[in-house]
XYZ file of C-alpha atoms in Angstrom:
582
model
C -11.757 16.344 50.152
C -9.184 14.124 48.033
C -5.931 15.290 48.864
C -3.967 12.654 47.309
C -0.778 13.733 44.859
C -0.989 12.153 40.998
C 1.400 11.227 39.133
C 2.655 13.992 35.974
C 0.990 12.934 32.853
C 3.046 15.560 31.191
C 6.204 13.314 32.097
C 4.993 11.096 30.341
C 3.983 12.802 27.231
C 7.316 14.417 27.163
C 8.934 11.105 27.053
C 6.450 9.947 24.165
C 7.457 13.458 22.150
C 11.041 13.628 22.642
C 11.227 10.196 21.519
C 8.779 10.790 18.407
C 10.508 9.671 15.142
C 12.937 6.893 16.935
C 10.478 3.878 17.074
C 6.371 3.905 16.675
C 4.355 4.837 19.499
C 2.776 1.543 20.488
C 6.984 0.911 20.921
C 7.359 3.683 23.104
C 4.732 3.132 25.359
C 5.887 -0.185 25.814
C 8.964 0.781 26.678
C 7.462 3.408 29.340
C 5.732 0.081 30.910
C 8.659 -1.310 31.751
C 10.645 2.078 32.953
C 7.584 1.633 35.354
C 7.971 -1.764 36.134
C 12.119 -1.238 36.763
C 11.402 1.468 39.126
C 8.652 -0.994 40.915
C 11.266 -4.126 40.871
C 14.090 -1.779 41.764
C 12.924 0.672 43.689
C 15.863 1.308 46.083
C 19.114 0.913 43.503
C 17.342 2.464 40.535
C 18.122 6.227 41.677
C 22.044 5.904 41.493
C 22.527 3.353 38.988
C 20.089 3.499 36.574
C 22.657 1.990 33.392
C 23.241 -0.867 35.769
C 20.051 -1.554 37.048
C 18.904 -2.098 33.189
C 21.182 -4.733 32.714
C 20.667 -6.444 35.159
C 17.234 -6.354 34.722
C 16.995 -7.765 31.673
C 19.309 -10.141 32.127
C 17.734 -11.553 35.380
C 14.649 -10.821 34.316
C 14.051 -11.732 30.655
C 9.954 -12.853 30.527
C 9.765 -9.632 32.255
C 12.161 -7.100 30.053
C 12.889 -8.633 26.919
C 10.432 -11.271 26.220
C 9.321 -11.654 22.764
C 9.536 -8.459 21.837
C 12.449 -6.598 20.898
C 12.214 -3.181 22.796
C 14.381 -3.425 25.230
C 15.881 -0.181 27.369
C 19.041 -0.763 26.977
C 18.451 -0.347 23.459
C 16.991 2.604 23.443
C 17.634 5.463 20.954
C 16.846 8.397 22.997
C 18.488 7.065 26.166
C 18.437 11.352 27.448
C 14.645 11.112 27.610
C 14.497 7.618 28.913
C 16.741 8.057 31.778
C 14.909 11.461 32.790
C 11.442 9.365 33.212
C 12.881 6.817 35.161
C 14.790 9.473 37.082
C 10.957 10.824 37.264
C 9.468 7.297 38.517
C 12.069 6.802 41.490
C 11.437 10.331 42.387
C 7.692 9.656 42.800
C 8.383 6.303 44.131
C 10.583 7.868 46.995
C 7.722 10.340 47.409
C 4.555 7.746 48.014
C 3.232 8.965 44.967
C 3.476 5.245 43.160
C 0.120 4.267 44.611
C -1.699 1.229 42.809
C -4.346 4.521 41.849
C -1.373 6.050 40.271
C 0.102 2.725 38.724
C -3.258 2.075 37.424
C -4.072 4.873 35.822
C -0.324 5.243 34.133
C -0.743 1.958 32.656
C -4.196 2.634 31.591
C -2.723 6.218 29.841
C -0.201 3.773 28.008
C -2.508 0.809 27.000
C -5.635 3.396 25.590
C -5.281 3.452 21.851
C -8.717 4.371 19.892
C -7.276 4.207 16.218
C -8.124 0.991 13.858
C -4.786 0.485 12.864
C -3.686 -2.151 15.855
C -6.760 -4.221 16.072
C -8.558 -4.827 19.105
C -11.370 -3.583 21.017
C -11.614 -0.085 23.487
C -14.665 0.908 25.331
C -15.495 3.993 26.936
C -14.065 3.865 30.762
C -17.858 4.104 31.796
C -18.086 0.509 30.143
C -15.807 -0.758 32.107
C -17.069 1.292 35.264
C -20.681 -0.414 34.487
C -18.884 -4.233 34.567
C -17.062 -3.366 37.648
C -19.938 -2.589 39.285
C -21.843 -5.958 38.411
C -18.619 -7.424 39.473
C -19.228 -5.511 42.783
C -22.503 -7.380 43.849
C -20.871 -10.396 43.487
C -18.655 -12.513 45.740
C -15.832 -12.927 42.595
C -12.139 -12.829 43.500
C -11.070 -13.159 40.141
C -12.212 -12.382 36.668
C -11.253 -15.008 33.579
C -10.755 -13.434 29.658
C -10.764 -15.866 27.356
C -9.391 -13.426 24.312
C -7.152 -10.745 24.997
C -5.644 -8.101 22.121
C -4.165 -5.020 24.020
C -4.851 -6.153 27.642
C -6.514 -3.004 28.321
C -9.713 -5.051 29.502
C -7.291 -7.162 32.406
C -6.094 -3.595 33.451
C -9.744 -2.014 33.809
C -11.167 -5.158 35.083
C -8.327 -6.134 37.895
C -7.950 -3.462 39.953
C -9.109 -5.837 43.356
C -9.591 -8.869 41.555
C -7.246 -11.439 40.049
C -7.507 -11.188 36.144
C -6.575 -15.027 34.413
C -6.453 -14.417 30.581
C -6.035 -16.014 27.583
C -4.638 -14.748 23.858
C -3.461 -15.519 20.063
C -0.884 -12.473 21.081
C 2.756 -13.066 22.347
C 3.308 -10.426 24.425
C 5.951 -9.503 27.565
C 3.653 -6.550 28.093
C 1.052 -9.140 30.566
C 4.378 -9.735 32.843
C 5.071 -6.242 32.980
C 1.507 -4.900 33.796
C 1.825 -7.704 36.952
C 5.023 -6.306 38.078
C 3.050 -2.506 38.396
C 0.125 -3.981 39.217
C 0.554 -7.207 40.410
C -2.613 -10.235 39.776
C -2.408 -10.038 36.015
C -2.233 -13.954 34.573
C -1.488 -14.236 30.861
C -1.251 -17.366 28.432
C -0.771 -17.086 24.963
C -3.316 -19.766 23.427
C -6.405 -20.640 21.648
C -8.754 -20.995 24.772
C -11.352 -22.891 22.127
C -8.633 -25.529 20.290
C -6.588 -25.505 23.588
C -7.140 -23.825 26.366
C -4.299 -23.168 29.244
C -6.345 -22.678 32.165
C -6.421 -26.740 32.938
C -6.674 -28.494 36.127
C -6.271 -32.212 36.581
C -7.677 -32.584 32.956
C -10.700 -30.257 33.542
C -10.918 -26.523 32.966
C -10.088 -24.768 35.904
C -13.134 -22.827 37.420
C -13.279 -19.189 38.172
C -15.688 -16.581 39.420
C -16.650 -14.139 36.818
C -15.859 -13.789 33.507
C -16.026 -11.264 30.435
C -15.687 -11.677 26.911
C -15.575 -8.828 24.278
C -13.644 -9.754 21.427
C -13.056 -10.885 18.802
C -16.100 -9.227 16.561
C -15.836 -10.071 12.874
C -13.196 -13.309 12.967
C -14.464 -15.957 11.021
C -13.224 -19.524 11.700
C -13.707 -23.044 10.229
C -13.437 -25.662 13.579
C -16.307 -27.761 13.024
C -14.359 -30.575 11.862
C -11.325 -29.828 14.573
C -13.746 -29.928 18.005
C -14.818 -31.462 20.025
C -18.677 -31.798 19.860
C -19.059 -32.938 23.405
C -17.461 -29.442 24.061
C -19.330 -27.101 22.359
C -23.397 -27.323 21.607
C -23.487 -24.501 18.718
C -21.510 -24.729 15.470
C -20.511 -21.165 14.388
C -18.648 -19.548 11.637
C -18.292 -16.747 14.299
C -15.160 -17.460 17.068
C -17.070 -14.917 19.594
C -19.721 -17.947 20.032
C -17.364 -19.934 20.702
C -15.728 -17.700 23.684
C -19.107 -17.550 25.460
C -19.488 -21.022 25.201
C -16.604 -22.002 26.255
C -16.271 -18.902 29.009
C -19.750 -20.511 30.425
C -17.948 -23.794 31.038
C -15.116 -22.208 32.931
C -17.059 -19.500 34.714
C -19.044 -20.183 37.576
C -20.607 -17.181 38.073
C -21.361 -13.271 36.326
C -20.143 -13.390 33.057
C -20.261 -10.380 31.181
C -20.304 -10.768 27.392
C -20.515 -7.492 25.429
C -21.026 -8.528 21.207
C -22.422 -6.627 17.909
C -25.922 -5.671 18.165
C -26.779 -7.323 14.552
C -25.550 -11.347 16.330
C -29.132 -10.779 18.360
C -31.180 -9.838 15.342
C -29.130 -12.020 12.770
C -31.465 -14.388 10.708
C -28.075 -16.366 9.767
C -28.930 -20.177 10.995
C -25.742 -20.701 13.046
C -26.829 -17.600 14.832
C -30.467 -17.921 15.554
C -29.129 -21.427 16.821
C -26.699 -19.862 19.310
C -29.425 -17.069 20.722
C -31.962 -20.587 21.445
C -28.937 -22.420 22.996
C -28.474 -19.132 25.451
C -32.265 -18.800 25.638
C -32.593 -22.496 26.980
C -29.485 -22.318 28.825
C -31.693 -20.149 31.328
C -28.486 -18.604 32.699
C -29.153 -14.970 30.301
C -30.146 -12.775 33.169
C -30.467 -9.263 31.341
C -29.494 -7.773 27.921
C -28.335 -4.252 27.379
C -28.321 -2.043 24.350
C -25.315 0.337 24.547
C -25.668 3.469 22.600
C -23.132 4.222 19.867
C -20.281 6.295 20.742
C -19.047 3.754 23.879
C -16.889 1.976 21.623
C -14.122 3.826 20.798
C -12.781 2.774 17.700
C -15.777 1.577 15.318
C -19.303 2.846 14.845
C -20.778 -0.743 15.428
C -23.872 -0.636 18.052
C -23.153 -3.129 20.384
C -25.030 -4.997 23.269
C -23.944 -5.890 27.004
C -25.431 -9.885 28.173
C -25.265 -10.768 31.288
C -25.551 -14.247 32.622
C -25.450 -15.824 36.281
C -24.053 -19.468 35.768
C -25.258 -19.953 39.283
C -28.667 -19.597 38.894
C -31.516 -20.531 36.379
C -34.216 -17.763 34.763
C -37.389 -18.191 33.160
C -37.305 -14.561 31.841
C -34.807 -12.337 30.496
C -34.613 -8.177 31.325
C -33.979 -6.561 28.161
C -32.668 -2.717 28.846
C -32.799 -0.063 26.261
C -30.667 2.781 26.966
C -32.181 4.966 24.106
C -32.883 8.083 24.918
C -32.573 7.023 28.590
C -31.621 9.127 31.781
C -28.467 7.046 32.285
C -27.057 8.483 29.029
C -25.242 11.943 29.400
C -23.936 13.796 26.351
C -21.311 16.480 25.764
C -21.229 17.706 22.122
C -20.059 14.627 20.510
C -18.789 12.147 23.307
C -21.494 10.313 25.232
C -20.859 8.232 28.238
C -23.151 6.248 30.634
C -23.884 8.091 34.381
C -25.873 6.974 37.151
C -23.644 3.834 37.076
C -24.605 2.066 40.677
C -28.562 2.766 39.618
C -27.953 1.022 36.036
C -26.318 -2.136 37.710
C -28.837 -2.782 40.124
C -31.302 -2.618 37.104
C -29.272 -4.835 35.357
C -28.630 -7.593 38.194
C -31.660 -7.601 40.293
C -35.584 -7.637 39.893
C -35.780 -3.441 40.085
C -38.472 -2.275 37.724
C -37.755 0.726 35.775
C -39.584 2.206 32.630
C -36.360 1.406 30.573
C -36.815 -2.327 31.441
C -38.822 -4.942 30.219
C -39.360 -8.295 31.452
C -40.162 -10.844 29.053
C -40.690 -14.863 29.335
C -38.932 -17.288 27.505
C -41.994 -18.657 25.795
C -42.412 -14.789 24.213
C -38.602 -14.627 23.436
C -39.199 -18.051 21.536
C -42.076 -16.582 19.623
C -40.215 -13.679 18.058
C -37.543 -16.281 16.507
C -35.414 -15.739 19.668
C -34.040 -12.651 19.087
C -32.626 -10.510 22.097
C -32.690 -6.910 20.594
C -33.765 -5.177 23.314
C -35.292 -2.559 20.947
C -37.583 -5.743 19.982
C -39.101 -5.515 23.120
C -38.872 -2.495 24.734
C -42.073 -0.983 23.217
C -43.538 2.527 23.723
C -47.448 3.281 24.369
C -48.381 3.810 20.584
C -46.512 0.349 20.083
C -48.267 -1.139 22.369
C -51.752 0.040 21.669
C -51.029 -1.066 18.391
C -50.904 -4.390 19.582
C -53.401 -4.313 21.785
C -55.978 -3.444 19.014
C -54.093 -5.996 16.467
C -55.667 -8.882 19.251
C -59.261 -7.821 18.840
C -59.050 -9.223 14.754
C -58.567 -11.989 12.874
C -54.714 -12.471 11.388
C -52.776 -13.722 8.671
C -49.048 -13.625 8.400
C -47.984 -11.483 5.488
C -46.320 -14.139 3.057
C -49.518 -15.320 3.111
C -51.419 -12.857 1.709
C -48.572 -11.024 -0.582
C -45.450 -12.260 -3.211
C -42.789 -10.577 -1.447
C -40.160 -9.803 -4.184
C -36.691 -8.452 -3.641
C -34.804 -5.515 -6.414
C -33.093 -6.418 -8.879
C -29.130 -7.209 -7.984
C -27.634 -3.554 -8.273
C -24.794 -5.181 -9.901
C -26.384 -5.909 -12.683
C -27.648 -2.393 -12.935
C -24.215 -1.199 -13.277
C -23.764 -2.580 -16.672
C -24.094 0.513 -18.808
C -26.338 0.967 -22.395
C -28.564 2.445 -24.060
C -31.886 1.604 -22.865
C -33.434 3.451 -19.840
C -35.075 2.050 -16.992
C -36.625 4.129 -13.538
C -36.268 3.442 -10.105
C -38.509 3.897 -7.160
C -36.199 5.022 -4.258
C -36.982 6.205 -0.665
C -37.977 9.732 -1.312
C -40.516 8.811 -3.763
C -42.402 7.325 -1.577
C -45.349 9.769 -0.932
C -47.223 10.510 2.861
C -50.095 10.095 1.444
C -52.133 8.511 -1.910
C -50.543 6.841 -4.471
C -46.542 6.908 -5.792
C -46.563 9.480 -8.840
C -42.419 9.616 -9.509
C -39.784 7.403 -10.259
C -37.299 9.645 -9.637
C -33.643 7.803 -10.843
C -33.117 6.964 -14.731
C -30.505 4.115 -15.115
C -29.004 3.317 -18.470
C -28.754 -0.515 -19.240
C -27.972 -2.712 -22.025
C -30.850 -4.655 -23.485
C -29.777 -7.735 -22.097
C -30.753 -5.966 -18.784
C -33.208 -4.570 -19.602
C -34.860 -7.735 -20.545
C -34.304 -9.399 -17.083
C -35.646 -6.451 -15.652
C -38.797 -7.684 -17.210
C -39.772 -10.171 -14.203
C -39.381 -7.454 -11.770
C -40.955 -4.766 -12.933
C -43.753 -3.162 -10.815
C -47.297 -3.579 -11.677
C -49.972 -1.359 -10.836
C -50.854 -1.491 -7.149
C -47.701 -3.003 -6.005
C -46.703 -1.975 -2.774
C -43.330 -0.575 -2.018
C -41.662 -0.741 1.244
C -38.450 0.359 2.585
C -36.425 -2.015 4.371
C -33.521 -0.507 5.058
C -32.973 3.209 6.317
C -35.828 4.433 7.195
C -37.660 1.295 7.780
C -41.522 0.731 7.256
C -42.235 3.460 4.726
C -44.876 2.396 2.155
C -45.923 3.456 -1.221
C -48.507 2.142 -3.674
C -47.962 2.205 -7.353
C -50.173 4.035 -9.661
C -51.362 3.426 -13.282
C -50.918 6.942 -14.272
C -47.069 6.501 -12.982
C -46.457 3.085 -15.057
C -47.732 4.560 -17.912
C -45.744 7.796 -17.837
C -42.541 5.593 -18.107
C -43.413 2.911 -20.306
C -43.964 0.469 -17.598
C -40.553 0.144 -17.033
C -39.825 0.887 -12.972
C -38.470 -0.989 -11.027
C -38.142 -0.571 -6.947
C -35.048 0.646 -5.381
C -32.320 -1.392 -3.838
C -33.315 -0.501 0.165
C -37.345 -1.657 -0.846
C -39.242 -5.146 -1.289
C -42.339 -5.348 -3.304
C -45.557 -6.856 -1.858
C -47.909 -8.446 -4.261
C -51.292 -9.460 -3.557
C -51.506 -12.904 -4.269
C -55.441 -12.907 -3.690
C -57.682 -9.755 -3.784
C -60.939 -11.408 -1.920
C -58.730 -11.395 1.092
C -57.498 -8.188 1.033
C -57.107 -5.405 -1.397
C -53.566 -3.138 -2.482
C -55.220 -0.351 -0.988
C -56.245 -1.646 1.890
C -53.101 -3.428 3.122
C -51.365 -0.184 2.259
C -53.883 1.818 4.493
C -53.466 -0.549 7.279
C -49.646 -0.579 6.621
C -49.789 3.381 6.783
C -51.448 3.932 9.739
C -49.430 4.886 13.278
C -50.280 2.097 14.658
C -49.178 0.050 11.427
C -46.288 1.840 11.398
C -45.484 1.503 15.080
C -45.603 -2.296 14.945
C -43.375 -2.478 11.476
C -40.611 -0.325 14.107
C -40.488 -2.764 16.178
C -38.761 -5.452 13.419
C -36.141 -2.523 12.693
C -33.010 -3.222 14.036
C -29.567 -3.557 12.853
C -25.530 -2.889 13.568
C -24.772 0.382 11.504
C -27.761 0.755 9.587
C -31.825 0.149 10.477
C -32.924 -3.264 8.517
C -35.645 -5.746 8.319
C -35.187 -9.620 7.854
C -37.124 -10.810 5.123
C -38.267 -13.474 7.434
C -39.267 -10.778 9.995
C -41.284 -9.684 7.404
C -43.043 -12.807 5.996
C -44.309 -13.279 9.736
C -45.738 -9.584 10.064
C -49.421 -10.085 11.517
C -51.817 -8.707 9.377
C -55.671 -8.017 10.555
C -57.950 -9.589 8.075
C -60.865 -6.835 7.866
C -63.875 -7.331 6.327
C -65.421 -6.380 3.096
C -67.250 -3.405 4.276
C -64.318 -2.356 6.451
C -61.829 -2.349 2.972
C -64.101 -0.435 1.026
C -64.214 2.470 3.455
C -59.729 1.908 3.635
C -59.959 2.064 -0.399
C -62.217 5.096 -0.298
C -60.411 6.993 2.093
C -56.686 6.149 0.102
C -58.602 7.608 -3.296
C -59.446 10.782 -0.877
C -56.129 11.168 0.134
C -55.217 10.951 -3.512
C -57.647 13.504 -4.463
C -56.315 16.192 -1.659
C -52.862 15.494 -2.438
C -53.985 16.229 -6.049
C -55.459 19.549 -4.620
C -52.561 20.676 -2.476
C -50.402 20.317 -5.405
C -52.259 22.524 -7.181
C -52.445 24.908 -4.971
C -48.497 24.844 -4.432
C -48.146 25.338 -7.764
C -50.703 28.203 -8.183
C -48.739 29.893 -5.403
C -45.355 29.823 -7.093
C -46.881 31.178 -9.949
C -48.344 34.347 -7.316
C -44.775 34.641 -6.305
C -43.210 34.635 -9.905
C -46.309 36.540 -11.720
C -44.023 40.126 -11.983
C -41.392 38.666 -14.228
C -44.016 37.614 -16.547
C-alpha cells in the first residue's frame, strides 16, 4: 500500500483564486513556480524571513527570478496570499513532503493549460505515459526537444532523464522548472536556422528525442539553408524538426504530427513520407484516437524511429476501436500502456498490427495512414477476389470531374439550378432527386453548362461519408430541365468508353461490399473523412466481360424496379393510415 503524503492541491488553487483579478492566470502560475523554486533554493532561511529571502533571490539570482519576464514576487499584488503559499511550501519542505513525485506533479498542475488561447500543444498524460515507456526499453539518459511552447513536454518527459530543449520562446520559466526539478536544459533558438546544441562545430548527439510541435506553421527557408543539411524542402517547419531531430538523435525518436501530413497528396509532403520511407529508420506508426489532444480536434499520429538500426518494413498500429482504448463518457485515454509499447517497439504480433514492406508502402504513393493498411476481413476478401481479374485504373476508364467552385454559386439571381448532395444518393437503382434549388445569375448559370450531369453519370461522395455512389437517371434530368449539377463533397465519373465498361456496371461493381470495402480503405483525413483525387484516379477496377455486365445492368434495372415497388407500397400505406380524415 502507498503510504506516501501529497502535497495540497487546494493550496494551490487558493493561491490562484485569491489572486484572481490582479494579473492573468498563466501570470500567476508562474509566479507559484518560482514560490516553489525559492522554497527549493532556500529551504532553511525561507521560514523566518520570507521578505528577505525574495530579495535576495532575485537579486542573486536573476536568470532564475526575474529573467525576461516581468513577474517577479516582490512585485506581487496580493503579497497576503503569496506569503501564505510559501509559508505552505517550507512547511511541506520541513515535513519530507517536497519529494521530486510531489515537485513533479505541482509543476505539472501549473504548466497544464487545455484552452487555444496560448498556443502550444497538450496531450493526454497517457500520451506521455505511452513515450515514457518506449523511452523505458531503451538505454537513453537524456531526451532532446527541438521546439518547445509551454515546456510541459520537458516536464512529462524528464522525470529520470536529462531533457536538452530548444525554443522561439524567451522564457525564465525553463530555469525555474530545473531548480524544482533539476535536469531541465533550455535555449531559446531556431534549432533549424541555428541550432544551440553545438559541439566542436557539429551538433551535439543525444539519446532519444521527441518532436510534437509546431502543427500548422508555415515557413519560407528554402533559399536560407543549407541543402547539405536538410534532404526535403517543406513549406511545413514540423519536417524540418524531424529532420533535423534525426541528425542529432542517435536513437528512439518519437515524433507525434497531424494525421492528414501521412495521407497529404501535397508534393513537398509525399516527398518527405519517401525520404522517411528510404531512411529505413521508421520502425512503427500509430494512429491516436481523437480526444488525446487536449486542445484541438485534429487526429493525430505517433512515428517512431530507431536511428540505430535499419528496417525493411514498417508496423502500422490502428488503435480504432482497439482494447487499449478506455472511455468514460466523453474523455478517452489509452490503458494497457506496457502491452501497447512492446507492440510498438518490438516484433509482437497483435490483430491491431500490421506489418507491411517497403516495396507495398511505395506502391500506395507512400502514405503511412495506418488506417491504409490495417484492413478488416471483408477488406481483404475484397482484394483477394479483385486479383483473380483483369484491371484498369479508374482515370482510365472514366472523366473524373470535380463541382462547380461553391463560390461561384453564391452569386445570387434569378435563374434556378439543382444540386445532387449526399442524401440523394439512393441504396439502391438509380438517383431520382436533386434535392437543393440554388438561385444564380445567368452568367452562372451559363458556366454551369460544362458541368452539368448527363444521364448515367456517376456520383460519388468524397468527402463525409466517403464511397457512396449514385447513378443519374433520364427521368431525373428531365424533371429539372437538365440543369443539376453534383454537390460540393461529390466527383462525377464519366465513361469515357462504353465497350469497356458500362455506367451501370461500374456503379454495380462500385456498390457492392466488397467495392465499397476497398473505396474505405482510400478514406482518411485530419477532421473530416476525404479522398485524394489521385487516390482515386489509381482505384483498381476489374474489367468484366460482356456477358458478366449485362447480368450487373440487369440486376441495377431490378433494383430500380423494386425500389419503384417499395415506394409504392410506402405510399399506399400512408394513405391506410390517413384514409379516416378523408
Amino acid at each position: 500500500m502507498n503510504t506516501a503524503i501529497t502535497l495540497n492541491q487546494q493550496v494551490l488553487f487558493n493561491f490562484l483564486q485569491d489572486s484572481r483579478g490582479s494579473l492573468p492566470i498563466q501570470d500567476m502560475k508562474e509566479l507559484a513556480l518560482k514560490a516553489m523554486a525559492l522554497v527549493t533554493l532556500y529551504s532553511t532561511q525561507v521560514a523566518n524571513n520570507p521578505i528577505e529571502t525574495i530579495i535576495e533571490a532575485e537579486q542573486n539570482h536573476q536568470q532564475i527570478f526575474i529573467g525576461d519576464s516581468r513577474n517577479m514576487l516582490s512585485q506581487m499584488p496580493n503579497q497576503v496570499a503569496l506569503l501564505d503559499l510559501i509559508r505552505y511550501l517550507s512547511d511541506a519542505q520541513t515535513k519530507g513532503l517536497l519529494t521530486q513525485k510531489n515537485k513533479l506533479d505541482w509543476v505539472q498542475q501549473l504548466l497544464w493549460d487545455d484552452s487555444k488561447t496560448l498556443g502550444g500543444i497538450f496531450f493526454h498524460q497517457s500520451i506521455y505515459a505511452l513515450s515514457l515507456a518506449l523511452l523505458n526499453k531503451t538505454t537513453a539518459k537524456n531526451i532532446y526537444i527541438p521546439f518547445e511552447t509551454r515546456f510541459y513536454h520537458s516536464v512529462m518527459l524528464g522525470e529520470n532523464r536529462t531533457i536538452y530543449a530548444e525554443g522561439r520562446l524567451s522564457s525564465s520559466t525553463p530555469a525555474v522548472i530545473d531548480i524544482i526539478l533539476g535536469n531541465m536544459n533550455y535555449q531559446t533558438s531556431d534549432a533549424v536556422l541555428s541550432p544551440s546544441y553545438v559541439q566542436n562545430g557539429t551538433l551535439q548527439k543525444f539519446d532519444a528525442g521527441f518532436v510534437a510541435e509546431p502543427w500548422g506553421m508555415k515557413v519560407a527557408y528554402k533559399e536560407f539553408l543549407n541543402n547539405t543539411r536538410f534532404t526535403v524542402d517543406s513549406t511545413n517547419y514540423q519536417n524540418y524538426l524531424i529532420q533535423h531531430a534525426m541528425q542529432q538523435v542517435t536513437g528512439l525518436l518519437i515524433a507525434i504530427v497531424p494525421a492528414n501530413t501521412l495521407v497529404s497528396t501535397v508534393a513537398s509532403e509525399e516527398n518527405m513520407r519517401k525520404w522517411l520511407v528510404n531512411q529505413k529508420h521508421l520502425k512503427s506508426v500509430l494512429s491516436l484516437p481523437s480526444g488525446l489532444l487536449m486542445n484541438t480536434g485534429v487526429n493525430s499520429s505517433m512515428l517512431v524511429f530507431d536511428l540505430s538500426r535499419q528496417f525493411e518494413q514498417i508496423n502500422f498500429i490502428s488503435l480504432k476501436d482497439s482494447e487499449f482504448i478506455q472511455r468514460k463518457g466523453r474523455d478517452i485515454e489509452l490503458r494497457d500502456i506496457e502491452k501497447l509499447a512492446n507492440i510498438i517497439w518490438s516484433d509482437e504480433t497483435n490483430h491491431n498490427k500490421i506489418t507491411v514492406h517497403h516495396q507495398d508502402i511505395m506502391q500506395q504513393n507512400y502514405v503511412l495512414d495506418p488506417e491504409r493498411y490495417a484492413i478488416d476481413d471483408v477488406s481483404q476478401k475484397a482484394l483477394s477476389i479483385l486479383q483473380s481479374y483483369p484491371t484498369q485504373k479508374l482515370v482510365d476508364l472514366v472523366e473524373i470531374i470535380r463541382p462547380i467552385a461553391i463560390s461561384k454559386l453564391k452569386e445570387e439571381g434569378e435563374e434556378s439550378i439543382y444540386e445532387i448532395q449526399g442524401g440523394d444518393l439512393p441504396e439502391y437503382g438509380y438517383i431520382d432527386i436533386a434535392g437543393k434549388e440554388l438561385k444564380v445569375s445567368h452568367t452562372i448559370l451559363e458556366q454551369c453548362q460544362s458541368v452539368f450531369l448527363q444521364a448515367n453519370d456517376i456520383i460519388m461522395t468524397v468527402r463525409g461519408s466517403v464511397g457512396k455512389v449514385g447513378i443519374v437517371s433520364q427521368n431525373m434530368l428531365d424533371r429539372y430541365q437538365g440543369k443539376v449539377i453534383a454537390g460540393q463533397t461529390n466527383m462525377v465519373l464519366r465513361i469515357k468508353n462504353n465497350h469497356q465498361i458500362s455506367s451501370q456496371a461500374l456503379l454495380m461493381q462500385l456498390r457492392s461490399d466488397f467495392g465499397q470495402a476497398r473505396l474505405r480503405l482510400l478514406s482518411a483525413g485530419a477532421v473530416i473523412a476525404g479522398v485524394s483525387v489521385k487516390d482515386l484516379k489509381d482505384f483498381p477496377i476489374a474489367i468484366f466481360s460482356h456477358e458478366q455486365q449485362k447480368k450487373l445492368e440487369e440486376s441495377l434495372e431490378n433494383q430500380q424496379i423494386i425500389k419503384q415497388e417499395i415506394e409504392a407500397k410506402k405510399a399506399y400505406m400512408n394513405q391506410l393510415a390517413n384514409d379516416i380524415w378523408a
